[in-house]
Short mmCIF file of C-alpha atoms and ligand atoms in Angstrom, two decimals:
data_model
loop_
_atom_site.label_atom_id
_atom_site.label_comp_id
_atom_site.label_asym_id
_atom_site.label_seq_id
_atom_site.Cartn_x
_atom_site.Cartn_y
_atom_site.Cartn_z
CA UNK E 1 176.96 -50.25 139.51
CA UNK E 2 176.40 -53.69 137.33
CA UNK E 3 177.56 -56.73 139.58
CA UNK E 4 180.09 -59.47 138.43
CA UNK E 5 181.05 -60.19 135.14
CA UNK E 6 177.48 -59.80 133.51
CA UNK E 7 177.01 -58.81 129.99
CA UNK E 8 176.16 -55.21 131.45
CA UNK E 9 179.20 -54.91 133.74
CA UNK E 10 181.32 -55.71 130.47
CA UNK E 11 179.07 -53.39 128.41
CA UNK E 12 179.91 -50.53 131.07
CA UNK E 13 183.59 -51.30 131.03
CA UNK E 14 184.14 -51.22 127.35
CA UNK E 15 181.43 -49.49 125.41
CA UNK E 16 180.56 -45.36 124.99
CA UNK E 17 177.29 -45.02 124.03
CA UNK E 18 175.09 -42.58 122.62
CA UNK E 19 172.18 -40.39 123.80
CA UNK E 20 172.68 -41.07 127.54
CA UNK E 21 174.62 -39.14 130.52
CA UNK E 22 177.82 -40.89 130.33
CA UNK E 23 178.43 -41.32 133.95
CA UNK E 24 174.78 -42.66 134.52
CA UNK E 25 175.58 -45.35 131.69
CA UNK E 26 178.67 -46.25 133.18
CA UNK E 27 177.50 -46.64 136.55
CA UNK E 28 174.10 -48.33 135.96
CA UNK E 29 174.95 -50.09 132.69
CA UNK E 30 172.18 -51.13 129.62
CA UNK E 31 169.44 -53.45 129.81
CA UNK E 32 170.92 -55.95 127.36
CA UNK E 33 168.35 -56.87 124.68
CA UNK E 34 169.42 -60.65 123.12
CA UNK E 35 166.42 -61.82 121.43
CA UNK E 36 163.08 -60.91 119.84
CA UNK E 37 160.00 -62.31 118.55
CA UNK E 38 157.16 -60.27 116.68
CA UNK E 39 156.87 -57.16 118.51
CA UNK E 40 158.72 -58.35 121.52
CA UNK E 41 162.25 -58.28 122.35
CA UNK E 42 163.67 -60.33 125.45
CA UNK E 43 166.64 -59.41 127.75
CA UNK E 44 169.33 -61.63 128.89
CA UNK E 45 167.10 -62.89 131.82
CA UNK E 46 164.39 -63.97 129.54
CA UNK E 47 161.80 -60.91 130.18
CA UNK E 48 159.95 -60.02 127.37
CA UNK E 49 159.20 -56.44 126.64
CA UNK E 50 156.59 -55.11 124.15
CA UNK E 51 158.47 -52.86 121.76
CA UNK E 52 156.24 -49.83 121.51
CA UNK E 53 159.19 -48.01 119.80
CA UNK E 54 160.21 -50.46 116.93
CA UNK E 55 163.73 -50.29 118.50
CA UNK E 56 164.59 -47.03 117.25
CA UNK E 57 161.37 -46.14 114.83
CA UNK E 58 162.81 -49.02 112.45
CA UNK E 59 162.00 -52.68 112.98
CA UNK E 60 158.63 -52.29 110.90
CA UNK E 61 158.14 -55.89 110.35
CA UNK E 62 159.32 -56.83 114.29
CA UNK E 63 162.15 -58.89 115.53
CA UNK E 64 162.26 -62.08 113.67
CA UNK E 65 160.88 -61.98 110.24
CA UNK E 66 161.60 -65.10 108.64
CA UNK E 67 161.71 -63.61 105.01
CA UNK E 68 164.12 -61.04 105.99
CA UNK E 69 166.45 -63.09 107.41
CA UNK E 70 166.63 -65.62 104.48
CA UNK E 71 166.93 -62.86 102.20
CA UNK E 72 170.04 -61.52 104.10
CA UNK E 73 171.54 -64.93 104.26
CA UNK E 74 170.75 -66.07 100.49
CA UNK E 75 172.75 -62.99 99.56
CA UNK E 76 175.49 -63.77 102.01
CA UNK E 77 175.87 -66.88 100.40
CA UNK E 78 175.78 -65.65 96.77
CA UNK E 79 178.11 -62.33 97.16
CA UNK E 80 178.71 -61.15 100.91
CA UNK E 81 180.22 -58.11 99.68
CA UNK E 82 181.36 -56.02 96.83
CA UNK E 83 181.16 -52.12 96.35
CA UNK E 84 179.32 -49.67 94.14
CA UNK E 85 182.25 -47.25 93.32
CA UNK E 86 184.44 -46.71 90.59
CA UNK E 87 182.51 -48.18 87.89
CA UNK E 88 181.35 -51.41 89.66
CA UNK E 89 177.99 -52.22 90.99
CA UNK E 90 176.05 -54.99 92.35
CA UNK E 91 172.74 -56.64 91.33
CA UNK E 92 170.98 -55.89 94.49
CA UNK E 93 171.49 -52.30 94.44
CA UNK E 94 170.47 -51.85 90.90
CA UNK E 95 167.37 -53.94 91.62
CA UNK E 96 166.82 -52.01 94.60
CA UNK E 97 167.14 -48.50 92.95
CA UNK E 98 164.86 -49.82 89.99
CA UNK E 99 161.74 -50.82 92.43
CA UNK E 100 162.11 -47.55 94.53
CA UNK E 101 162.09 -45.36 91.43
CA UNK E 102 158.61 -46.72 90.69
CA UNK E 103 157.28 -45.91 93.73
CA UNK E 104 158.91 -42.47 95.08
CA UNK E 105 157.33 -39.23 94.42
CA UNK E 106 160.31 -37.95 92.59
CA UNK E 107 160.12 -38.45 88.75
CA UNK E 108 163.41 -39.82 87.13
CA UNK E 109 164.89 -39.78 90.33
CA UNK E 110 168.60 -41.20 91.36
CA UNK E 111 169.54 -43.16 94.16
CA UNK E 112 172.56 -42.87 96.38
CA UNK E 113 173.04 -45.76 98.85
CA UNK E 114 174.92 -44.87 102.41
CA UNK E 115 174.47 -46.94 105.65
CA UNK E 116 172.82 -44.54 107.70
CA UNK E 117 170.11 -41.49 107.87
CA UNK E 118 173.05 -39.40 109.32
CA UNK E 119 175.32 -40.19 106.32
CA UNK E 120 172.72 -39.65 103.79
CA UNK E 121 171.64 -36.38 105.23
CA UNK E 122 175.64 -35.17 105.44
CA UNK E 123 175.80 -36.22 101.78
CA UNK E 124 172.74 -34.21 101.00
CA UNK E 125 174.87 -31.11 102.40
CA UNK E 126 177.45 -32.34 99.69
CA UNK E 127 175.64 -33.03 96.72
CA UNK E 128 173.64 -29.66 97.54
CA UNK E 129 177.09 -27.66 97.46
CA UNK E 130 178.30 -29.84 94.27
CA UNK E 131 175.26 -29.00 92.60
CA UNK E 132 175.13 -25.60 93.13
CA UNK E 133 178.69 -25.09 92.50
CA UNK E 134 178.17 -27.18 89.45
CA UNK E 135 175.97 -24.78 87.97
CA UNK E 136 177.55 -21.43 88.69
CA UNK E 137 175.51 -20.71 91.56
CA UNK E 138 178.22 -20.82 94.53
CA UNK E 139 176.40 -18.44 96.78
CA UNK E 140 173.25 -20.91 96.85
CA UNK E 141 174.08 -23.10 99.75
CA UNK E 142 172.23 -22.18 102.80
CA UNK E 143 169.71 -24.87 104.10
CA UNK E 144 166.91 -23.67 106.38
CA UNK E 145 166.16 -26.44 108.91
CA UNK E 146 163.80 -26.40 112.14
CA UNK E 147 164.28 -25.99 115.53
CA UNK E 148 163.96 -29.70 117.48
CA UNK E 149 164.35 -31.36 113.75
CA UNK E 150 166.18 -34.47 114.16
CA UNK E 151 168.21 -35.57 110.83
CA UNK E 152 171.26 -37.41 112.58
CA UNK E 153 174.47 -37.32 114.26
CA UNK E 154 177.35 -36.60 112.03
CA UNK E 155 178.67 -33.28 111.87
CA UNK E 156 176.24 -32.02 109.12
CA UNK E 157 173.57 -33.81 109.94
CA UNK E 158 173.72 -33.03 113.35
CA UNK E 159 174.12 -29.38 112.40
CA UNK E 160 170.87 -29.77 110.70
CA UNK E 161 169.26 -30.94 113.48
CA UNK E 162 167.42 -28.15 115.73
CA UNK E 163 168.27 -29.77 118.93
CA UNK E 164 170.27 -27.96 121.34
CA UNK E 165 172.16 -30.63 123.29
CA UNK E 166 173.11 -32.01 119.88
CA UNK E 167 175.14 -28.81 119.17
CA UNK E 168 176.54 -27.58 122.70
CA UNK E 169 180.32 -28.53 122.95
CA UNK E 170 180.32 -30.22 119.51
CA UNK E 171 181.07 -26.49 118.22
CA UNK E 172 177.92 -26.89 115.93
CA UNK E 173 176.02 -26.05 113.77
CA UNK E 174 178.30 -25.77 110.93
CA UNK E 175 177.88 -22.77 108.88
CA UNK E 176 175.35 -22.05 106.33
CA UNK E 177 172.58 -23.66 108.37
CA UNK E 178 169.65 -21.94 109.69
CA UNK E 179 167.10 -22.85 112.30
CA UNK E 180 163.54 -21.66 112.41
CA UNK E 181 160.51 -22.40 114.50
CA UNK E 182 158.94 -25.61 114.27
CA UNK E 183 155.28 -26.21 113.57
CA UNK E 184 154.70 -27.46 117.37
CA UNK E 185 151.20 -25.65 117.85
CA UNK E 186 150.82 -26.87 121.36
CA UNK E 187 154.09 -25.25 122.28
CA UNK E 188 154.63 -22.46 120.37
CA UNK E 189 151.16 -20.96 119.32
CA UNK E 190 150.51 -17.54 121.32
CA UNK E 191 147.74 -17.57 123.73
CA UNK E 192 144.58 -17.25 121.52
CA UNK E 193 146.37 -17.78 118.24
CA UNK E 194 144.51 -20.33 116.40
CA UNK E 195 146.14 -22.93 113.63
CA UNK E 196 145.83 -20.85 111.00
CA UNK E 197 146.96 -18.08 112.47
CA UNK E 198 149.84 -19.80 113.84
CA UNK E 199 150.81 -21.30 110.08
CA UNK E 200 150.53 -17.51 108.83
CA UNK E 201 153.09 -16.49 111.47
CA UNK E 202 155.70 -19.41 110.62
CA UNK E 203 155.03 -18.79 106.98
CA UNK E 204 155.99 -15.09 107.48
CA UNK E 205 158.90 -16.22 109.56
CA UNK E 206 160.35 -18.32 106.64
CA UNK E 207 159.78 -15.55 104.12
CA UNK E 208 161.54 -13.06 106.16
CA UNK E 209 164.43 -15.51 106.89
CA UNK E 210 164.69 -15.86 103.04
CA UNK E 211 164.53 -12.21 102.30
CA UNK E 212 166.77 -11.13 104.97
CA UNK E 213 169.46 -13.85 104.14
CA UNK E 214 169.06 -13.17 100.50
CA UNK E 215 167.18 -16.10 98.30
CA UNK E 216 170.36 -16.37 96.15
CA UNK E 217 172.23 -17.63 98.98
CA UNK E 218 169.39 -20.44 100.28
CA UNK E 219 169.53 -23.60 98.36
CA UNK E 220 167.20 -25.81 100.35
CA UNK E 221 164.52 -26.36 103.38
CA UNK E 222 165.05 -29.53 105.09
CA UNK E 223 161.88 -31.13 107.31
CA UNK E 224 160.89 -34.41 108.46
CA UNK E 225 157.10 -34.67 107.10
CA UNK E 226 156.18 -35.18 111.04
CA UNK E 227 159.28 -34.80 113.08
CA UNK E 228 159.69 -37.96 115.40
CA UNK E 229 162.40 -37.37 118.02
CA UNK E 230 161.40 -33.81 118.24
CA UNK E 231 157.98 -35.09 119.77
CA UNK E 232 155.92 -36.21 116.76
CA UNK E 233 155.02 -32.75 115.68
CA UNK E 234 152.07 -33.08 113.26
CA UNK E 235 152.01 -29.57 111.64
CA UNK E 236 148.42 -27.72 110.76
CA UNK E 237 147.09 -29.13 107.49
CA UNK E 238 148.01 -26.01 105.50
CA UNK E 239 151.39 -25.74 106.64
CA UNK E 240 153.45 -27.53 104.02
CA UNK E 241 151.29 -26.46 100.82
CA UNK E 242 152.08 -22.88 102.17
CA UNK E 243 155.79 -23.43 102.83
CA UNK E 244 156.20 -24.94 99.55
CA UNK E 245 154.72 -22.12 97.59
CA UNK E 246 157.41 -19.43 99.24
CA UNK E 247 160.17 -21.88 98.47
CA UNK E 248 159.23 -22.73 94.76
CA UNK E 249 158.74 -18.84 94.35
CA UNK E 250 162.30 -18.52 95.50
CA UNK E 251 163.64 -21.44 93.69
CA UNK E 252 164.41 -23.25 96.93
CA UNK E 253 164.23 -27.17 96.96
CA UNK E 254 162.39 -29.14 99.76
CA UNK E 255 164.63 -32.00 101.15
CA UNK E 256 162.37 -34.29 102.97
CA UNK E 257 163.78 -36.47 105.59
CA UNK E 258 161.71 -39.40 105.54
CA UNK E 259 164.15 -41.36 107.94
CA UNK E 260 161.07 -42.40 110.34
CA UNK E 261 158.02 -41.19 108.17
CA UNK E 262 159.02 -43.40 105.07
CA UNK E 263 157.42 -46.54 104.45
CA UNK E 264 153.83 -46.67 105.57
CA UNK E 265 154.34 -45.33 109.15
CA UNK E 266 152.04 -42.39 108.65
CA UNK E 267 149.66 -44.23 107.16
CA UNK E 268 150.62 -43.84 103.34
CA UNK E 269 153.84 -45.30 101.69
CA UNK E 270 155.67 -41.75 102.28
CA UNK E 271 155.40 -39.11 105.08
CA UNK E 272 155.41 -36.69 101.98
CA UNK E 273 152.18 -38.17 100.77
CA UNK E 274 150.28 -37.80 103.98
CA UNK E 275 151.25 -34.57 104.33
CA UNK E 276 151.06 -33.26 100.98
CA UNK E 277 154.82 -31.93 100.22
CA UNK E 278 156.30 -32.28 96.66
CA UNK E 279 160.52 -33.21 97.75
CA UNK E 280 163.02 -32.40 95.53
CA UNK E 281 165.03 -35.04 97.36
CA UNK E 282 164.15 -37.51 100.10
CA UNK E 283 166.36 -39.48 102.71
CA UNK E 284 165.27 -42.85 103.32
CA UNK E 285 166.63 -45.47 105.86
CA UNK E 286 165.23 -47.27 109.00
CA UNK E 287 162.10 -49.06 107.75
CA UNK E 288 163.87 -49.38 104.08
CA UNK E 289 165.47 -52.73 105.75
CA UNK E 290 163.05 -52.85 108.65
CA UNK E 291 166.20 -52.23 110.65
CA UNK E 292 167.59 -55.48 110.00
CA UNK E 293 170.92 -54.52 108.10
CA UNK E 294 172.28 -50.62 107.87
CA UNK E 295 171.06 -48.94 104.55
CA UNK E 296 169.99 -45.44 103.48
CA UNK E 297 169.18 -44.11 100.38
CA UNK E 298 169.55 -40.37 99.24
CA UNK E 299 167.17 -39.71 96.59
CA UNK E 300 167.55 -36.91 94.43
CA UNK E 301 165.50 -35.48 91.57
CA UNK E 302 166.89 -35.40 87.88
CA UNK E 303 167.65 -31.65 87.88
CA UNK E 304 169.99 -32.04 90.82
CA UNK E 305 171.57 -34.93 89.36
CA UNK E 306 172.01 -33.22 85.68
CA UNK E 307 173.60 -30.33 87.33
CA UNK E 308 175.73 -32.26 89.35
CA UNK E 309 177.06 -34.28 86.20
CA UNK E 310 177.89 -31.19 84.35
CA UNK E 311 179.92 -30.29 87.20
CA UNK E 312 181.79 -33.50 87.33
CA UNK E 313 182.53 -33.20 83.67
CA UNK E 314 184.14 -29.99 84.16
CA UNK E 315 185.84 -31.20 87.30
CA UNK E 316 186.65 -34.90 85.73
CA UNK E 317 186.13 -36.74 89.02
CA UNK E 318 183.19 -37.00 91.58
CA UNK E 319 185.20 -37.09 94.57
CA UNK E 320 182.61 -38.95 96.87
CA UNK E 321 181.54 -42.39 97.95
CA UNK E 322 182.06 -44.90 100.73
CA UNK E 323 183.04 -48.72 101.00
CA UNK E 324 179.94 -49.89 102.07
CA UNK E 325 177.20 -47.73 100.20
CA UNK E 326 175.07 -50.06 98.20
CA UNK E 327 176.01 -53.22 100.49
CA UNK E 328 174.56 -56.05 98.37
CA UNK E 329 173.30 -57.49 101.75
CA UNK E 330 171.64 -54.68 102.93
CA UNK E 331 169.92 -53.97 99.61
CA UNK E 332 168.80 -57.56 98.94
CA UNK E 333 167.11 -57.21 102.75
CA UNK E 334 165.51 -53.82 101.31
CA UNK E 335 164.36 -55.60 98.21
CA UNK E 336 162.48 -58.15 100.58
CA UNK E 337 160.78 -55.35 102.48
CA UNK E 338 159.35 -53.96 99.38
CA UNK E 339 158.37 -57.42 98.03
CA UNK E 340 156.46 -57.68 101.51
CA UNK E 341 154.96 -54.43 101.31
CA UNK E 342 153.10 -56.10 98.19
CA UNK E 343 152.89 -59.48 99.20
CA UNK E 344 151.44 -58.96 102.31
CA UNK E 345 149.40 -55.97 101.68
CA UNK E 346 151.01 -53.77 104.37
CA UNK E 347 149.38 -50.60 103.36
CA UNK E 348 145.86 -51.92 103.88
CA UNK E 349 147.10 -53.62 106.89
CA UNK E 350 148.48 -50.11 108.26
CA UNK E 351 145.25 -48.47 107.48
CA UNK E 352 143.23 -51.26 109.24
CA UNK E 353 145.00 -50.86 112.62
CA UNK E 354 146.26 -47.35 112.55
CA UNK E 355 142.36 -46.47 112.92
CA UNK E 356 142.43 -48.64 115.84
CA UNK E 357 145.98 -47.07 117.24
CA UNK E 358 144.46 -43.57 116.71
CA UNK E 359 141.28 -44.23 118.41
CA UNK E 360 143.01 -45.84 121.52
CA UNK E 361 145.80 -43.03 121.72
CA UNK E 362 143.16 -40.30 121.68
CA UNK E 363 141.55 -42.01 124.55
CA UNK E 364 144.27 -40.57 126.80
CA UNK E 365 143.29 -36.94 125.99
CA UNK E 366 140.88 -37.12 129.05
CA UNK E 367 143.54 -38.19 131.55
CA UNK E 368 144.56 -35.49 133.89
CA UNK E 369 148.12 -35.74 133.39
CA UNK E 370 147.85 -35.76 129.52
CA UNK E 371 148.14 -32.25 128.07
CA UNK E 372 148.21 -33.22 124.01
CA UNK E 373 147.82 -36.30 122.02
CA UNK E 374 149.24 -36.53 118.63
CA UNK E 375 148.87 -39.12 116.07
CA UNK E 376 149.16 -39.97 112.36
CA UNK E 377 149.12 -43.77 111.03
CA UNK E 378 151.28 -45.80 113.56
CA UNK E 379 152.90 -42.98 114.61
CA UNK E 380 152.24 -41.11 117.84
CA UNK E 381 152.98 -39.09 120.90
CA UNK E 382 151.54 -38.53 124.50
CA UNK E 383 152.63 -35.33 126.25
CA UNK E 384 152.12 -34.78 130.09
CA UNK E 385 151.57 -31.59 131.51
CA UNK E 386 151.34 -30.33 135.45
CA UNK E 387 148.40 -28.40 134.90
CA UNK E 388 146.12 -28.99 132.17
CA UNK E 389 143.98 -26.00 131.95
CA UNK E 390 146.90 -23.63 132.38
CA UNK E 391 148.90 -25.59 129.89
CA UNK E 392 151.84 -25.59 132.72
CA UNK E 393 154.74 -27.83 131.67
CA UNK E 394 156.87 -30.03 134.22
CA UNK E 395 160.28 -28.50 135.61
CA UNK E 396 162.89 -29.63 134.76
CA UNK E 397 161.53 -30.57 131.31
CA UNK E 398 161.32 -34.33 130.52
CA UNK E 399 161.50 -35.25 134.20
CA UNK E 400 158.36 -36.92 134.83
CA UNK E 401 158.11 -38.68 131.23
CA UNK E 402 161.44 -40.10 131.91
CA UNK E 403 160.09 -41.52 135.10
CA UNK E 404 157.00 -42.70 133.40
CA UNK E 405 159.34 -44.69 130.44
CA UNK E 406 161.36 -46.02 133.21
CA UNK E 407 158.38 -47.41 135.15
CA UNK E 408 156.51 -48.81 131.90
CA UNK E 409 159.72 -50.76 131.43
CA UNK E 410 160.19 -51.95 134.60
CA UNK E 411 156.85 -53.17 136.03
CA UNK E 412 154.74 -53.24 132.80
CA UNK E 413 157.46 -54.28 130.25
CA UNK E 414 156.67 -51.62 127.86
CA UNK E 415 159.30 -49.88 126.07
CA UNK E 416 158.20 -46.57 125.05
CA UNK E 417 160.41 -43.61 123.59
CA UNK E 418 160.93 -40.60 125.63
CA UNK E 419 161.45 -37.52 123.59
CA UNK E 420 162.91 -33.99 123.81
CA UNK E 421 159.69 -32.42 123.34
CA UNK E 422 158.10 -31.59 126.84
CA UNK E 423 157.33 -34.28 128.86
CA UNK E 424 156.45 -36.66 125.92
CA UNK E 425 156.53 -40.62 125.10
CA UNK E 426 156.30 -41.66 121.65
CA UNK E 427 154.85 -44.45 120.12
CA UNK E 428 156.04 -46.11 116.44
CA UNK E 429 155.28 -49.80 117.20
CA UNK E 430 156.53 -52.61 114.47
CA UNK E 431 153.94 -51.83 111.31
CA UNK E 432 153.00 -55.50 111.67
CA UNK E 433 151.59 -54.79 115.18
CA UNK E 434 147.60 -56.17 115.61
CA UNK E 435 144.63 -54.35 116.83
CA UNK E 436 145.04 -56.75 120.18
CA UNK E 437 148.47 -55.99 120.61
CA UNK E 438 147.45 -52.36 120.32
CA UNK E 439 145.04 -52.69 123.12
CA UNK E 440 147.92 -54.61 125.07
CA UNK E 441 150.46 -51.89 124.32
CA UNK E 442 148.17 -48.99 125.86
CA UNK E 443 146.91 -51.18 128.55
CA UNK E 444 150.30 -51.56 129.70
CA UNK E 445 150.88 -47.60 129.24
CA UNK E 446 147.82 -46.76 130.93
CA UNK E 447 148.52 -48.69 134.15
CA UNK E 448 152.05 -46.86 134.26
CA UNK E 449 150.28 -43.62 133.78
CA UNK E 450 147.93 -44.01 136.49
CA UNK E 451 150.95 -45.01 138.88
CA UNK E 452 153.13 -42.33 137.69
CA UNK E 453 150.09 -40.02 138.67
CA UNK E 454 149.73 -41.35 141.78
CA UNK E 455 153.23 -40.93 142.84
CA UNK E 456 153.57 -37.19 141.51
CA UNK E 457 150.26 -36.00 143.21
CA UNK E 458 151.95 -37.35 146.39
CA UNK E 459 154.67 -35.34 145.75
CA UNK E 460 152.68 -32.34 145.08
CA UNK E 461 154.34 -32.17 141.53
CA UNK E 462 150.89 -31.51 139.84
CA UNK E 463 147.78 -29.72 140.40
CA UNK E 464 145.31 -31.68 142.76
CA UNK E 465 143.09 -33.51 140.17
C1 PLP B 501 164.50 -38.16 110.60
C2 PLP B 501 165.69 -38.90 111.21
N1 PLP B 501 166.49 -38.53 109.86
C3 PLP B 501 167.98 -39.06 110.09
C4 PLP B 501 168.05 -39.87 111.33
C5 PLP B 501 169.67 -40.18 111.67
O1 PLP B 501 169.38 -41.83 111.06
P1 PLP B 501 170.59 -42.81 111.60
O2 PLP B 501 170.35 -42.85 112.99
O3 PLP B 501 170.26 -44.12 110.70
O4 PLP B 501 171.66 -41.99 111.16
C6 PLP B 501 167.38 -40.04 112.27
C7 PLP B 501 167.53 -41.16 113.56
O5 PLP B 501 166.43 -41.30 114.14
C8 PLP B 501 165.81 -39.61 112.18
O6 PLP B 501 164.78 -39.74 112.93
#
C-alpha cells in the first residue's frame, strides 16, 4: 500500500485506471511519471527510465521535442479552441487535412478528426452504417475483424477488438462484428504447416465466413497491418494481397487501423505500404501528434464520402460530431509532426536505425528462453517459451513476461510493454532513437532476461537448459 500522502497514494485513492487489476492498482499505486527527455522518462524520485514502448506506442519524437511544444504554445496563443461543427472550421484542421491528403494512400480522401483511436474506429462503424444505408444497402453492415486484434476501448472499438478480456462482463461485442483467426503463425500454425499453407487456410476461413454470412451482409474487414497490442503479429508476406483479392471480389472494404503502424513505425510512412494493402479507410492516431495532444483522424475514400453525402441530402442533416474533433491545438501539433518528418528526414533516419534494431532484436533468437522474435521497422517483439524445442508455452499465460517486464523496470530502468499474446514483450521505442540507444535498450533487456532465466530455472519452470 503506498504510504503517506505521496502522489501514488492520492492516485490510488481517487483514480480508476485502465488495463490493470483494479485491486492491485489500488493496493500498490502506480509509478508516477513526472518528466521526460529524449527517449527517457523520469519518475517522481528522479529515476530515469528508457522508454522502449514510446509511452503507449505513441511518442514518436520522445518526451521533450521543442518544436512540437512550441507549436502547441503558439496555437494556444492564436486560438486555443474552436469547433469544426455546424459550418465552422479552424485553420490548423484545414491545413492538416490538406497535407495528409497528399501522403495517404487513398485518392481524394476525406478526413474526419476525433480525439482518440477508439473514437475514430467507433465512428468508422457509424460511417459504415450511414454509407450503406445511404446507398440503399441497409443489410451490408457486418465487419470482419480478427481474434487478438486491438482497435480501442469504446463500445464499438472494443467490439472490433478481439481480446476476450475486453468483452467479458462488458456485454460485448455488439452485433454485426465477426472475429476470425489472426495471422499468428507461431501460435496458430498446425504442426508441420508451412507459412503458405497457413495463409491458404486463413484465406479459406475468410472466404467461408463471407459465404456463410452472405457477402451482401459484409461491409468491411478491419486489420492493423501489423497488430501491436495483440503481440506484434507480422503476417506472411502473401497474406494481405490474398485477403484483399477476396475482399475486392465480394465488394468488401479494407479498413486499415494505422493507429500504431502509421507514421514510419514499420519503416515506411504507412503500415499499408509495408504490408502491401490498398485501404478504403484508415484510422490514424498516436504518432499523428507524437502523443503530445489527443488527436485521431478517420480517413475515408471518395466512394464512401459520396455515398454519405447523398444519404445526408435525403435525411437533411448529418447527425454526428464532437466538441473537440479537429481541435486547433492538436492539429497544429500534428502539422508540426508532418513538418518534422520532412525537415529531419525521418524516414531516412528510421531506415538507418531500424536495420540496427532488427539485427539486435534478432540476436535474442539464440536465447534459451526465447521462442520467437518478430520485427519490422522499429516495431518488435520477443516471445518467451518454457520449452523451445517442443514450443511449450508458460502457464498461466503471460506470467513470466509480466515478471520480466517488472524486473526490467525495477532493476534496469527499462520500460517495455507486455502484450497479451503468449509471454511477449513488445518494443516500439520513440522513432528518434539512435543506434547507441538501441544497444542500451537491448543491453538492459538482455540483463533482465538472463536474470529471469536464472530465477525460473531455479523454480523448475523451464526445461533444463
Ligand atoms: C491499433 C490500435 N487501434 C486503436 C487504438 C485505440 O486508440 P486510443 O487508445 O487512442 O483510443 C489503439 C490503442 O492502443 C491501437 O493500438
